[in-house]
C-alpha cells in the first residue's frame, strides 16, 4: 500500500512539473509578444519635384514687390538636429524617447581644423534614423523638435544621443557655434546675373534657446502605427529645400542668416517646420518581412 501511494505521488509530481514547464513557456511567449519594437524615420530631401543633390544648380524664380527674377541655387550643405522625439498613442498618452538627438545631414567633405592631423569630416548623406526599444502599442501621432534644448545647448560638453563636441563635431566644421549648437544649416551659392556680382555665398543658420521654444512639430498619422516585437514602424517625411528658400523674399540681400538676425532665423525655422518639412506616409512592417 505504501509503495502504491509512493507511485501515485511520483506521478503527481511529474505531472505538476510538466504543467509548470508548460506555463513558463506560455508566459515567455506572452512576454516576447509584448517586447519593444523599432521605428525608422526617413527625411527625404527634395528640391520641388526633383531629388535633392549637392553641387547642382537648381532654378529658382523669385517674385517679390520689386518684380520677378530668375536665380539659381547650388547647395553644399544641409544639416539639422531632430530631437525630443515623442510618440502619441491612441489614448493620447505621450511616450518620450530617451536621449533622442539625431543629426540629419547631407554635406560635402569638411576640413576639421580642431583635430590633430588635418582630418576631414567625410562627405555624408544621412536621411534615415532608426530608433529602437519603442514600447509596444498603437501610435497615432509623432512629435519632435528641430534643434537642441537648453540643458544641452548651454553646455556642449554634455553628451546624449548623438550630441557631443568630439569626433569631428565642433566649431570649425560647422556643427556648432562657439558656445551652443546650430539647429538648422543650409549653405551653398546663389547665382544671379542681375546683381553687381554673379554669385554670392549662401549661409543660413538657426539656433539659440529662444528659438527652441516653438521649434516643435506634431504630425498626425493617417492610420495608427502598430509597433511591437513582430512589427516595426516606418514614417517618411518630405523635406523640400525649394520651399525653405521662401523664408525671405530678398535672398540675395539676406544671403547670410545667423544669430545677429533673430527675425530672419525665426522665419527660417518656421518655414522649415510649416512648409519644407511635411508628412509623406507611415506604415507598420512585419519584422519577418524586413
Coordinates of C-alpha atoms in Angstrom, one line a residue:
X1 CA 0.0 0.0 0.0
X2 CA 2.8 2.4 0.8
X3 CA 4.5 1.6 -2.4
X4 CA 1.3 2.3 -4.3
X5 CA 1.0 5.7 -2.6
X6 CA 4.6 6.5 -3.4
X7 CA 3.9 5.6 -7.0
X8 CA 0.9 7.9 -7.3
X9 CA 2.9 10.7 -5.5
X10 CA 5.7 10.4 -8.0
X11 CA 3.2 10.5 -11.0
X12 CA 1.5 13.6 -9.5
X13 CA 4.9 15.3 -9.0
X14 CA 5.8 14.5 -12.6
X15 CA 2.5 15.9 -13.9
X16 CA 2.8 19.0 -11.8
X17 CA 6.4 19.6 -13.0
X18 CA 5.3 19.2 -16.6
X19 CA 2.4 21.7 -16.1
X20 CA 4.9 24.2 -14.6
X21 CA 7.2 24.0 -17.6
X22 CA 4.2 24.5 -20.0
X23 CA 3.0 27.5 -18.1
X24 CA 6.5 29.1 -18.1
X25 CA 6.7 28.7 -21.9
X26 CA 3.4 30.3 -22.3
X27 CA 4.5 33.3 -20.1
X28 CA 7.7 33.6 -22.1
X29 CA 5.6 33.7 -25.3
X30 CA 3.4 36.5 -23.9
X31 CA 6.4 38.5 -22.7
X32 CA 8.0 38.1 -26.2
X33 CA 4.9 39.4 -27.9
X34 CA 4.9 42.5 -25.7
X35 CA 8.6 43.3 -26.2
X36 CA 9.6 46.7 -27.6
X37 CA 9.9 47.3 -31.3
X38 CA 11.7 49.7 -33.6
X39 CA 10.8 52.8 -35.6
X40 CA 12.6 54.3 -38.6
X41 CA 12.2 58.0 -39.5
X42 CA 13.1 59.0 -43.1
X43 CA 13.7 62.6 -44.0
X44 CA 13.6 62.5 -47.8
X45 CA 15.3 65.7 -49.2
X46 CA 13.8 67.2 -52.3
X47 CA 14.0 70.3 -54.4
X48 CA 10.5 70.7 -55.7
X49 CA 9.7 67.5 -57.7
X50 CA 13.4 66.6 -58.0
X51 CA 15.7 64.7 -55.7
X52 CA 17.9 67.0 -53.7
X53 CA 21.6 66.8 -54.7
X54 CA 24.6 68.8 -53.6
X55 CA 26.8 70.7 -56.1
X56 CA 24.0 71.0 -58.6
X57 CA 22.4 74.3 -59.8
X58 CA 18.6 74.5 -59.3
X59 CA 16.5 77.2 -60.9
X60 CA 14.5 79.5 -58.6
X61 CA 12.1 82.2 -59.6
X62 CA 11.9 84.9 -57.1
X63 CA 8.8 87.0 -57.0
X64 CA 8.6 90.0 -54.7
X65 CA 7.4 93.6 -54.6
X66 CA 10.1 94.7 -57.0
X67 CA 9.4 92.2 -59.7
X68 CA 10.2 88.7 -60.9
X69 CA 13.8 87.4 -61.0
X70 CA 15.4 84.1 -62.3
X71 CA 18.1 82.8 -60.0
X72 CA 19.9 79.6 -59.3
X73 CA 20.9 78.0 -56.0
X74 CA 23.7 75.5 -55.6
X75 CA 23.9 73.7 -52.2
X76 CA 26.9 72.4 -50.4
X77 CA 25.3 71.5 -47.0
X78 CA 22.0 70.7 -45.4
X79 CA 22.0 69.8 -41.7
X80 CA 19.5 69.8 -38.8
X81 CA 19.0 68.3 -35.4
X82 CA 15.9 66.2 -34.8
X83 CA 15.4 65.9 -31.1
X84 CA 13.0 65.2 -28.2
X85 CA 11.0 62.6 -30.1
X86 CA 7.7 61.6 -28.6
X87 CA 5.1 59.1 -29.8
X88 CA 1.5 59.7 -29.0
X89 CA -0.6 56.6 -28.6
X90 CA -4.3 56.1 -29.4
X91 CA -5.2 57.1 -25.8
X92 CA -3.3 60.4 -26.2
X93 CA -0.5 59.4 -23.9
X94 CA 2.9 60.7 -24.9
X95 CA 5.9 58.3 -24.9
X96 CA 9.2 60.2 -24.8
X97 CA 12.2 58.5 -26.5
X98 CA 15.2 59.0 -24.1
X99 CA 18.3 60.8 -25.4
X100 CA 16.7 61.3 -28.8
X101 CA 19.1 63.6 -30.6
X102 CA 19.8 62.8 -34.2
X103 CA 21.8 64.7 -36.9
X104 CA 20.2 64.5 -40.3
X105 CA 22.6 65.8 -42.9
X106 CA 23.8 66.0 -46.5
X107 CA 27.2 67.6 -46.7
X108 CA 30.4 67.8 -48.8
X109 CA 33.7 66.9 -47.2
X110 CA 34.7 69.3 -44.5
X111 CA 38.2 70.0 -43.2
X112 CA 38.2 69.8 -39.4
X113 CA 40.8 72.2 -38.1
X114 CA 40.5 71.4 -34.4
X115 CA 41.5 67.8 -34.9
X116 CA 45.2 66.9 -34.8
X117 CA 46.3 65.9 -38.3
X118 CA 44.1 67.9 -40.6
X119 CA 41.4 65.2 -40.6
X120 CA 38.4 65.7 -42.8
X121 CA 34.8 65.1 -42.0
X122 CA 33.7 62.9 -44.9
X123 CA 31.0 63.8 -47.4
X124 CA 27.9 62.4 -45.7
X125 CA 24.3 61.7 -46.6
X126 CA 22.1 60.6 -43.7
X127 CA 18.3 60.7 -44.2
X128 CA 17.2 57.8 -42.0
X129 CA 17.1 57.5 -38.2
X130 CA 16.4 54.2 -36.5
X131 CA 15.0 54.2 -33.0
X132 CA 15.0 51.0 -31.0
X133 CA 13.2 49.9 -27.8
X134 CA 9.9 51.6 -28.7
X135 CA 7.2 50.3 -26.2
X136 CA 4.7 48.1 -27.9
X137 CA 1.5 49.8 -28.8
X138 CA -0.5 51.7 -31.5
X139 CA 0.6 55.2 -32.2
X140 CA -1.5 57.9 -33.9
X141 CA 1.0 60.8 -33.9
X142 CA 4.6 61.7 -33.6
X143 CA 6.1 64.9 -32.1
X144 CA 9.7 66.2 -32.3
X145 CA 11.7 69.3 -32.3
X146 CA 14.3 70.8 -34.7
X147 CA 17.2 71.9 -32.5
X148 CA 18.7 71.2 -29.1
X149 CA 17.0 72.0 -25.8
X150 CA 18.5 74.4 -23.2
X151 CA 20.2 71.8 -21.0
X152 CA 22.5 70.6 -23.7
X153 CA 22.6 73.8 -25.8
X154 CA 24.1 75.6 -22.8
X155 CA 26.7 73.0 -22.1
X156 CA 28.2 71.4 -25.3
X157 CA 30.4 69.3 -23.1
X158 CA 27.4 67.2 -22.1
X159 CA 26.6 64.1 -24.3
X160 CA 23.3 62.5 -25.1
X161 CA 22.3 60.6 -28.2
X162 CA 24.5 61.9 -31.0
X163 CA 25.3 65.2 -29.2
X164 CA 28.9 66.0 -28.4
X165 CA 31.9 68.0 -29.4
X166 CA 34.2 65.2 -30.4
X167 CA 34.6 63.0 -33.5
X168 CA 34.6 66.0 -35.8
X169 CA 31.7 67.8 -34.2
X170 CA 32.8 71.3 -33.5
X171 CA 33.1 75.0 -34.5
X172 CA 35.5 74.6 -37.4
X173 CA 33.4 72.1 -39.3
X174 CA 30.1 73.8 -38.8
X175 CA 28.3 71.6 -36.2
X176 CA 28.0 74.3 -33.7
X177 CA 28.8 77.9 -32.7
X178 CA 31.4 78.6 -30.1
X179 CA 29.1 78.1 -27.1
X180 CA 26.0 76.4 -28.5
X181 CA 24.6 74.2 -31.3
X182 CA 23.3 75.2 -34.7
X183 CA 19.8 73.8 -35.1
X184 CA 19.5 74.0 -38.9
X185 CA 22.0 75.0 -41.5
X186 CA 21.8 75.3 -45.3
X187 CA 24.8 76.5 -47.2
X188 CA 25.9 76.9 -50.8
X189 CA 26.0 79.6 -53.5
X190 CA 23.4 81.9 -55.1
X191 CA 23.8 82.7 -58.8
X192 CA 22.1 85.7 -60.3
X193 CA 23.0 87.7 -63.4
X194 CA 21.1 90.8 -62.2
X195 CA 23.4 91.6 -59.2
X196 CA 26.5 93.6 -59.1
X197 CA 28.3 90.3 -59.0
X198 CA 27.1 87.0 -60.5
X199 CA 27.3 84.9 -57.3
X200 CA 27.2 85.1 -53.5
X201 CA 27.8 82.6 -50.7
X202 CA 24.7 81.3 -49.1
X203 CA 24.8 80.7 -45.3
X204 CA 21.6 80.3 -43.4
X205 CA 21.6 79.1 -39.8
X206 CA 19.2 78.9 -36.9
X207 CA 19.9 78.4 -33.2
X208 CA 19.7 79.8 -29.6
X209 CA 17.5 78.8 -26.7
X210 CA 14.9 81.5 -27.6
X211 CA 14.4 79.7 -31.0
X212 CA 13.9 76.3 -29.4
X213 CA 10.6 77.4 -28.0
X214 CA 8.3 77.0 -31.0
X215 CA 10.7 74.6 -32.8
X216 CA 8.4 71.5 -32.3
X217 CA 6.2 69.8 -34.8
X218 CA 3.3 67.3 -34.2
X219 CA 2.3 65.1 -37.1
X220 CA -1.0 63.2 -37.1
X221 CA -0.6 59.8 -38.9
X222 CA -3.3 58.8 -41.4
X223 CA -3.8 55.4 -39.6
X224 CA -2.4 54.3 -36.3
X225 CA 1.0 52.7 -36.4
X226 CA 1.4 49.3 -34.7
X227 CA 4.8 48.7 -33.2
X228 CA 5.9 45.6 -31.2
X229 CA 8.4 42.8 -31.4
X230 CA 6.7 41.5 -34.7
X231 CA 6.1 44.9 -36.3
X232 CA 8.4 47.7 -36.9
X233 CA 7.2 51.2 -37.8
X234 CA 8.3 53.4 -40.7
X235 CA 7.5 57.1 -41.0
X236 CA 8.6 59.2 -44.1
X237 CA 8.8 62.9 -44.3
X238 CA 9.5 65.1 -47.4
X239 CA 12.0 67.9 -46.9
X240 CA 11.6 70.4 -49.7
X241 CA 14.6 72.7 -49.8
X242 CA 12.9 74.8 -52.5
X243 CA 10.1 75.7 -50.0
X244 CA 12.8 76.6 -47.5
X245 CA 14.1 79.4 -49.8
X246 CA 10.8 81.2 -49.4
X247 CA 11.8 82.2 -45.8
X248 CA 12.9 85.6 -47.2
X249 CA 11.8 87.4 -50.3
X250 CA 15.3 89.0 -50.5
X251 CA 17.6 86.0 -50.6
X252 CA 20.3 88.0 -52.5
X253 CA 20.4 90.6 -49.7
X254 CA 19.8 88.1 -46.9
X255 CA 22.3 85.6 -48.1
X256 CA 23.6 85.3 -44.6
X257 CA 21.3 84.5 -41.7
X258 CA 22.7 83.8 -38.2
X259 CA 22.5 84.9 -34.6
X260 CA 22.6 88.6 -35.3
X261 CA 19.4 88.4 -37.4
X262 CA 16.8 86.8 -35.0
X263 CA 13.7 87.7 -37.0
X264 CA 15.2 86.0 -40.1
X265 CA 16.2 83.0 -38.0
X266 CA 12.6 82.7 -36.7
X267 CA 11.3 83.0 -40.3
X268 CA 13.7 80.3 -41.4
X269 CA 12.7 78.0 -38.6
X270 CA 9.0 78.5 -39.1
X271 CA 9.3 78.0 -42.9
X272 CA 11.2 74.7 -42.4
X273 CA 8.6 73.4 -39.9
X274 CA 5.4 74.5 -41.7
X275 CA 6.3 74.4 -45.4
X276 CA 9.5 72.5 -46.1
X277 CA 9.1 69.5 -43.7
X278 CA 5.8 67.6 -44.5
X279 CA 4.4 64.2 -43.7
X280 CA 4.5 61.7 -46.6
X281 CA 3.5 58.2 -45.3
X282 CA 3.6 55.8 -42.4
X283 CA 3.4 52.0 -42.2
X284 CA 3.8 49.0 -40.0
X285 CA 6.1 46.3 -41.4
X286 CA 6.4 42.7 -40.2
X287 CA 9.8 42.1 -38.8
X288 CA 9.9 38.8 -40.7
X289 CA 9.4 40.8 -44.0
X290 CA 12.4 43.0 -43.3

